[in-house]
Structures are given as structure tokens and as C-alpha cells.
Amino acid sequence: MKRALCQEAMGAQLMVLSPQCTKQLLSERFGRGSRTVDLELELQIELLRDTKRKYESILQLGRALTAHLYSLLQTQHALGDAFADLSQKSPRAPGEFGYNAETQKLLCKNGETLLGAVNFFVSSINTLVTKTMEDTLMTVKQYEAARLEYDAYRTDLEELSLGPRDAGTLGRLESAQATFQTHREKYEKLRGDVAIKLKFLEENKIKVMHKQLLLFHNAVSAYFAGNQQQLEQTLQQFNIKLRPPGSEKPSWLEEQ
């Protein structure tokens, strides 16, 4: 709950606050103001933020794996070329150098296929984190700002309602009531928007991760088993095309 309040405060600082909102924000920070809480929704929002942090870690590790695989492929290419060259220039052991050159060539081919699969995995996780999750969190920030405004004008209305009634205060009370109603409608709309986006995000996340984890498992398992056919079938299954060697680092990936 404290973390959620801090997130709201940070979002509120990015907008120009009215005197009512400034007062409400300070009251909440010092534990004096009343705050509207949708406990179920806030738990879902906190879970999303935690999930995003964990997926960002997976994304970072996936990118590191891609870089390591690319470096390994470059080394294997160079080693294969060196063996091939020596097989032509070493009459006493041409066969041994030739066998090793062919082995490195096969390892490179399988490695390029694995690299394509890992790049596809990383690209999909990146889209999920930086676009899909981030879009939902932008709506969450709007909702949190609207919640602050709603509570600020609610408190303002309550204080006016408890004060003396005369011609001047009745006019202010009517204006405060209209302002409060406007912000209540905005708050309720954004609360509904957040609930819908969280629901669709969860469904999309499950769908994306089911596909990507299956791809990652099948590709890595086939690579370390030395099963070239299964590796190629995995890429075909997920409609992944490889660019020819010589493309820019780190990927020879092309999505269909």
C-alpha cells in the first residue's frame, strides 16, 4: 500500500496540482487525509508492476544470452575456417583437420538457428514489456491522478458542507458539488478502463508466454541434443526466417 501511494505521489508531481490536490497529497503523505481505496484493483496494479520488473530481468538476461551466442558463433566460424585452411596445408593430417572443420560448420549452422529462435523470444518479450505492459501502466497513472483529484474535491465538498450556510457559501457549495461530480465521473471511468486493460493484458500475457516458452524450450533442447532437424522444425512451427550470415549483429532473425 505504501509503494502504491508513492507511485501515485510521483505521478501527481508530473502534473500541475490545484490547491485542493496539493492539500490532499500532503494530507495523504502525512497520514491525515482520507483516501479512496479499491483494494482489489490496487493489488492487481501492484502485481503488474512486480511482474513487469521480473519480465524486464528476463529480457535483460535474454539479450545477454543473444550476445553470448553471437560471440560463440563468431569464434566457431573462425575456428572452422582455420581448420579448413590447415586441412589443405597439412598433408600428414588433412582428414583430422577436415573433420573438425565440418564439425564447426555444423555447430555454426545449429547455432545460427538457435540464435534466430532466441532473438524471436527476446523480441516478443520486449514488445510485451515495453509496449503492452507500459500502455496499461500509462492508464494506471492517469487513474491514480484522477483518484487524487476525486479525493481532493470530495474532501473540499465535505468541508464546505460542514460549514455555515449563507448566500455566499451556497454558491461555493453548488460549484464544489459540480466540480466533484465531474471528477467522480472521470475517476470511475478510468477505474473501469484500468480493470478492462488489466484483464486483457493478463489474457494476452498468458497467450504470448505460452507460445514463447514453448519455442524457447524446444529450440534449446534440440540444440543441445544436436538435433538439427528438430531445430529447423521449431523455427518453421513459429514462422521464423533466418537471414543469411553477414547480417548486422546480433540477429539473423526476420519475422514473417
Coordinates of C-alpha atoms in Angstrom, one line a residue:
M1 CA 0.0 0.0 0.0
K2 CA 2.9 2.4 0.8
R3 CA 4.5 1.7 -2.5
A4 CA 1.2 2.3 -4.3
L5 CA 0.9 5.7 -2.5
C6 CA 4.5 6.6 -3.5
Q7 CA 3.7 5.7 -7.1
E8 CA 0.6 8.0 -7.1
A9 CA 2.6 10.8 -5.5
M10 CA 5.3 10.5 -8.2
G11 CA 2.6 10.6 -10.9
A12 CA 0.9 13.6 -9.2
Q13 CA 4.2 15.5 -9.2
L14 CA 4.3 15.3 -13.0
M15 CA 1.0 17.3 -13.3
V16 CA 0.2 20.9 -12.2
L17 CA -1.8 20.4 -9.0
S18 CA -4.7 22.5 -7.9
P19 CA -4.6 23.8 -4.3
Q20 CA -7.1 21.1 -3.3
C21 CA -5.0 18.4 -4.9
T22 CA -1.8 19.7 -3.2
K23 CA -3.6 19.7 0.1
Q24 CA -4.9 16.2 -0.4
L25 CA -1.5 14.9 -1.5
L26 CA 0.2 16.3 1.6
S27 CA -2.5 15.1 3.9
E28 CA -2.1 11.5 2.5
R29 CA 1.7 11.7 2.8
F30 CA 1.5 12.6 6.4
G31 CA -1.3 10.1 7.1
R32 CA -4.0 12.6 7.9
G33 CA -6.2 12.6 4.8
S34 CA -8.8 10.0 3.8
R35 CA -8.1 8.1 0.7
T36 CA -10.4 6.2 -1.6
V37 CA -9.1 2.6 -1.9
D38 CA -10.1 -0.1 -4.4
L39 CA -8.2 -2.8 -2.7
E40 CA -8.7 -5.5 -5.3
L41 CA -7.7 -3.2 -8.2
E42 CA -4.7 -1.8 -6.3
L43 CA -3.5 -5.3 -5.6
Q44 CA -3.7 -6.1 -9.3
I45 CA -1.8 -2.9 -10.2
E46 CA 1.0 -3.8 -7.7
L47 CA 1.1 -7.3 -9.1
L48 CA 1.5 -5.8 -12.6
R49 CA 4.4 -3.6 -11.6
D50 CA 6.1 -6.5 -9.9
T51 CA 5.5 -8.7 -13.0
K52 CA 7.0 -6.0 -15.2
R53 CA 10.1 -5.9 -13.1
K54 CA 10.6 -9.6 -13.4
Y55 CA 10.0 -9.7 -17.1
E56 CA 12.5 -6.8 -17.5
S57 CA 15.0 -9.1 -15.8
I58 CA 14.2 -11.9 -18.2
L59 CA 14.5 -9.5 -21.1
Q60 CA 18.0 -8.4 -19.9
L61 CA 19.1 -12.0 -19.5
G62 CA 17.7 -12.9 -22.9
R63 CA 19.7 -10.1 -24.5
A64 CA 22.8 -11.2 -22.7
L65 CA 22.3 -14.8 -24.0
T66 CA 21.9 -13.5 -27.5
A67 CA 25.2 -11.6 -27.3
H68 CA 27.0 -14.6 -25.9
L69 CA 25.6 -16.9 -28.7
Y70 CA 26.6 -14.4 -31.3
S71 CA 30.1 -14.3 -29.9
L72 CA 30.3 -18.1 -29.8
L73 CA 29.2 -18.3 -33.4
Q74 CA 31.9 -15.8 -34.5
T75 CA 34.5 -17.9 -32.7
Q76 CA 33.2 -21.2 -34.2
H77 CA 33.2 -19.6 -37.7
A78 CA 36.8 -18.5 -37.3
L79 CA 37.9 -21.9 -35.8
G80 CA 36.2 -23.8 -38.7
D81 CA 37.9 -21.6 -41.3
A82 CA 41.3 -22.2 -39.6
F83 CA 40.7 -26.0 -39.6
A84 CA 39.7 -25.9 -43.2
D85 CA 42.7 -24.0 -44.2
L86 CA 45.0 -26.3 -42.3
S87 CA 43.4 -29.4 -43.9
Q88 CA 44.7 -28.1 -47.2
K89 CA 48.2 -27.3 -45.9
S90 CA 48.9 -30.2 -43.6
P91 CA 49.5 -33.4 -45.7
R92 CA 50.1 -35.5 -42.6
A93 CA 46.7 -34.9 -41.0
P94 CA 44.3 -33.5 -43.6
G95 CA 41.5 -35.8 -42.5
E96 CA 41.6 -34.7 -38.9
F97 CA 41.6 -31.1 -39.7
G98 CA 38.8 -31.6 -42.2
Y99 CA 36.6 -33.5 -39.7
N100 CA 37.0 -30.7 -37.2
A101 CA 36.2 -28.1 -39.9
E102 CA 33.0 -29.9 -40.8
T103 CA 32.1 -30.2 -37.1
Q104 CA 32.5 -26.5 -36.5
K105 CA 30.5 -25.8 -39.7
L106 CA 27.6 -27.9 -38.4
L107 CA 27.8 -26.3 -34.9
C108 CA 27.6 -22.9 -36.6
K109 CA 24.5 -23.9 -38.6
N110 CA 22.7 -25.1 -35.5
G111 CA 23.9 -22.1 -33.5
E112 CA 22.5 -19.7 -36.1
T113 CA 19.2 -21.5 -35.9
L114 CA 19.2 -21.3 -32.1
L115 CA 20.1 -17.6 -32.3
G116 CA 17.1 -17.0 -34.5
A117 CA 14.8 -18.6 -32.0
V118 CA 16.3 -16.7 -29.0
N119 CA 16.0 -13.4 -30.9
F120 CA 12.4 -14.1 -31.7
F121 CA 11.8 -14.9 -28.0
V122 CA 13.6 -11.7 -26.9
S123 CA 11.7 -9.6 -29.4
S124 CA 8.4 -10.9 -28.2
I125 CA 9.2 -10.3 -24.5
N126 CA 10.4 -6.8 -25.4
T127 CA 7.1 -6.0 -27.1
L128 CA 5.1 -7.4 -24.1
V129 CA 7.1 -5.3 -21.6
T130 CA 7.8 -2.0 -23.4
K131 CA 4.5 -1.7 -25.3
T132 CA 1.7 -3.8 -23.9
M133 CA 2.5 -3.6 -20.1
E134 CA 3.7 0.0 -20.5
D135 CA 0.4 1.1 -22.2
T136 CA -1.6 -0.4 -19.3
L137 CA 0.7 1.3 -16.7
M138 CA 0.1 4.7 -18.5
T139 CA -3.6 4.2 -18.0
V140 CA -2.9 3.3 -14.4
K141 CA -1.0 6.6 -13.9
Q142 CA -4.0 8.5 -15.3
Y143 CA -6.3 6.6 -13.0
E144 CA -4.1 7.4 -9.9
A145 CA -4.0 11.1 -10.8
A146 CA -7.8 11.0 -11.2
R147 CA -8.2 9.3 -7.8
L148 CA -6.2 12.0 -6.2
E149 CA -8.3 14.7 -7.8
Y150 CA -11.5 12.9 -6.8
D151 CA -10.5 12.6 -3.2
A152 CA -9.3 16.2 -3.2
Y153 CA -12.6 17.6 -4.4
R154 CA -14.6 15.2 -2.3
T155 CA -12.8 16.5 0.8
D156 CA -13.3 20.1 -0.3
L157 CA -17.0 19.4 -0.7
E158 CA -17.3 17.7 2.7
E159 CA -15.6 20.6 4.4
L160 CA -17.9 23.1 2.7
S161 CA -20.9 21.0 3.6
L162 CA -20.0 21.2 7.3
G163 CA -19.5 25.0 7.3
P164 CA -22.1 27.7 7.8
R165 CA -24.8 28.2 5.2
D166 CA -25.3 31.7 3.7
A167 CA -25.8 33.2 0.3
G168 CA -22.0 33.1 -0.4
T169 CA -21.3 29.6 0.8
L170 CA -24.3 28.2 -1.0
G171 CA -22.9 29.4 -4.3
R172 CA -19.5 27.9 -3.5
L173 CA -21.2 24.7 -2.4
E174 CA -23.1 24.3 -5.6
S175 CA -19.9 24.9 -7.6
A176 CA -18.0 22.4 -5.5
Q177 CA -20.7 19.8 -6.0
A178 CA -20.5 20.2 -9.8
T179 CA -16.7 20.0 -9.7
F180 CA -16.8 16.9 -7.5
Q181 CA -19.3 15.2 -9.8
T182 CA -17.1 15.9 -12.8
H183 CA -14.0 14.3 -11.1
R184 CA -16.0 11.4 -9.8
E185 CA -17.2 10.5 -13.3
K186 CA -13.6 10.8 -14.6
Y187 CA -12.3 8.6 -11.7
E188 CA -14.9 5.9 -12.2
K189 CA -14.3 5.9 -16.0
L190 CA -10.6 5.4 -15.6
R191 CA -11.1 2.8 -12.9
G192 CA -13.2 0.8 -15.3
D193 CA -10.6 1.4 -18.1
V194 CA -7.8 0.1 -15.9
A195 CA -9.8 -3.0 -14.9
I196 CA -10.5 -3.8 -18.5
K197 CA -6.9 -3.3 -19.6
L198 CA -5.6 -5.4 -16.7
K199 CA -8.0 -8.2 -17.8
F200 CA -6.9 -8.1 -21.5
L201 CA -3.2 -7.8 -20.5
E202 CA -3.4 -10.9 -18.4
E203 CA -5.1 -12.9 -21.2
N204 CA -2.5 -11.6 -23.8
K205 CA 0.4 -12.3 -21.4
I206 CA -0.7 -15.9 -21.0
K207 CA -1.1 -16.4 -24.7
V208 CA 2.3 -14.8 -25.6
M209 CA 4.3 -16.6 -22.9
H210 CA 2.8 -20.0 -23.7
K211 CA 4.0 -19.6 -27.2
Q212 CA 7.4 -18.1 -26.4
L213 CA 8.3 -20.5 -23.6
L214 CA 7.4 -23.5 -25.8
L215 CA 9.6 -22.0 -28.6
F216 CA 12.5 -21.4 -26.2
H217 CA 12.3 -24.9 -24.6
N218 CA 12.0 -26.7 -28.0
A219 CA 14.9 -24.8 -29.6
V220 CA 17.3 -25.0 -26.6
S221 CA 16.5 -28.7 -26.1
A222 CA 17.1 -29.5 -29.8
Y223 CA 20.3 -27.5 -30.0
F224 CA 21.9 -29.3 -27.0
A225 CA 20.7 -32.7 -28.3
G226 CA 22.4 -31.9 -31.6
N227 CA 19.0 -32.4 -33.4
Q228 CA 19.3 -30.2 -36.5
Q229 CA 16.0 -31.4 -37.9
Q230 CA 14.0 -30.5 -34.8
L231 CA 15.7 -27.1 -34.6
E232 CA 14.6 -26.3 -38.1
Q233 CA 11.1 -27.6 -37.5
T234 CA 10.8 -25.4 -34.4
L235 CA 11.6 -22.3 -36.5
Q236 CA 9.1 -23.4 -39.1
Q237 CA 6.4 -24.0 -36.5
F238 CA 6.7 -20.4 -35.2
N239 CA 7.2 -18.9 -38.7
I240 CA 10.7 -17.6 -38.1
K241 CA 13.0 -17.0 -41.0
L242 CA 16.8 -16.7 -40.7
R243 CA 18.8 -14.0 -42.5
P244 CA 22.0 -15.2 -44.3
P245 CA 25.2 -14.9 -42.3
G246 CA 26.7 -11.5 -42.6
S247 CA 23.7 -9.6 -41.3
E248 CA 24.2 -7.0 -38.7
K249 CA 24.8 -8.1 -35.1
P250 CA 23.2 -9.6 -33.1
S251 CA 20.4 -11.2 -35.1
W252 CA 19.9 -13.1 -38.3
L253 CA 16.2 -13.1 -37.5
E254 CA 13.4 -12.0 -39.7
E255 CA 9.8 -12.4 -38.5
Q256 CA 7.4 -13.4 -41.2

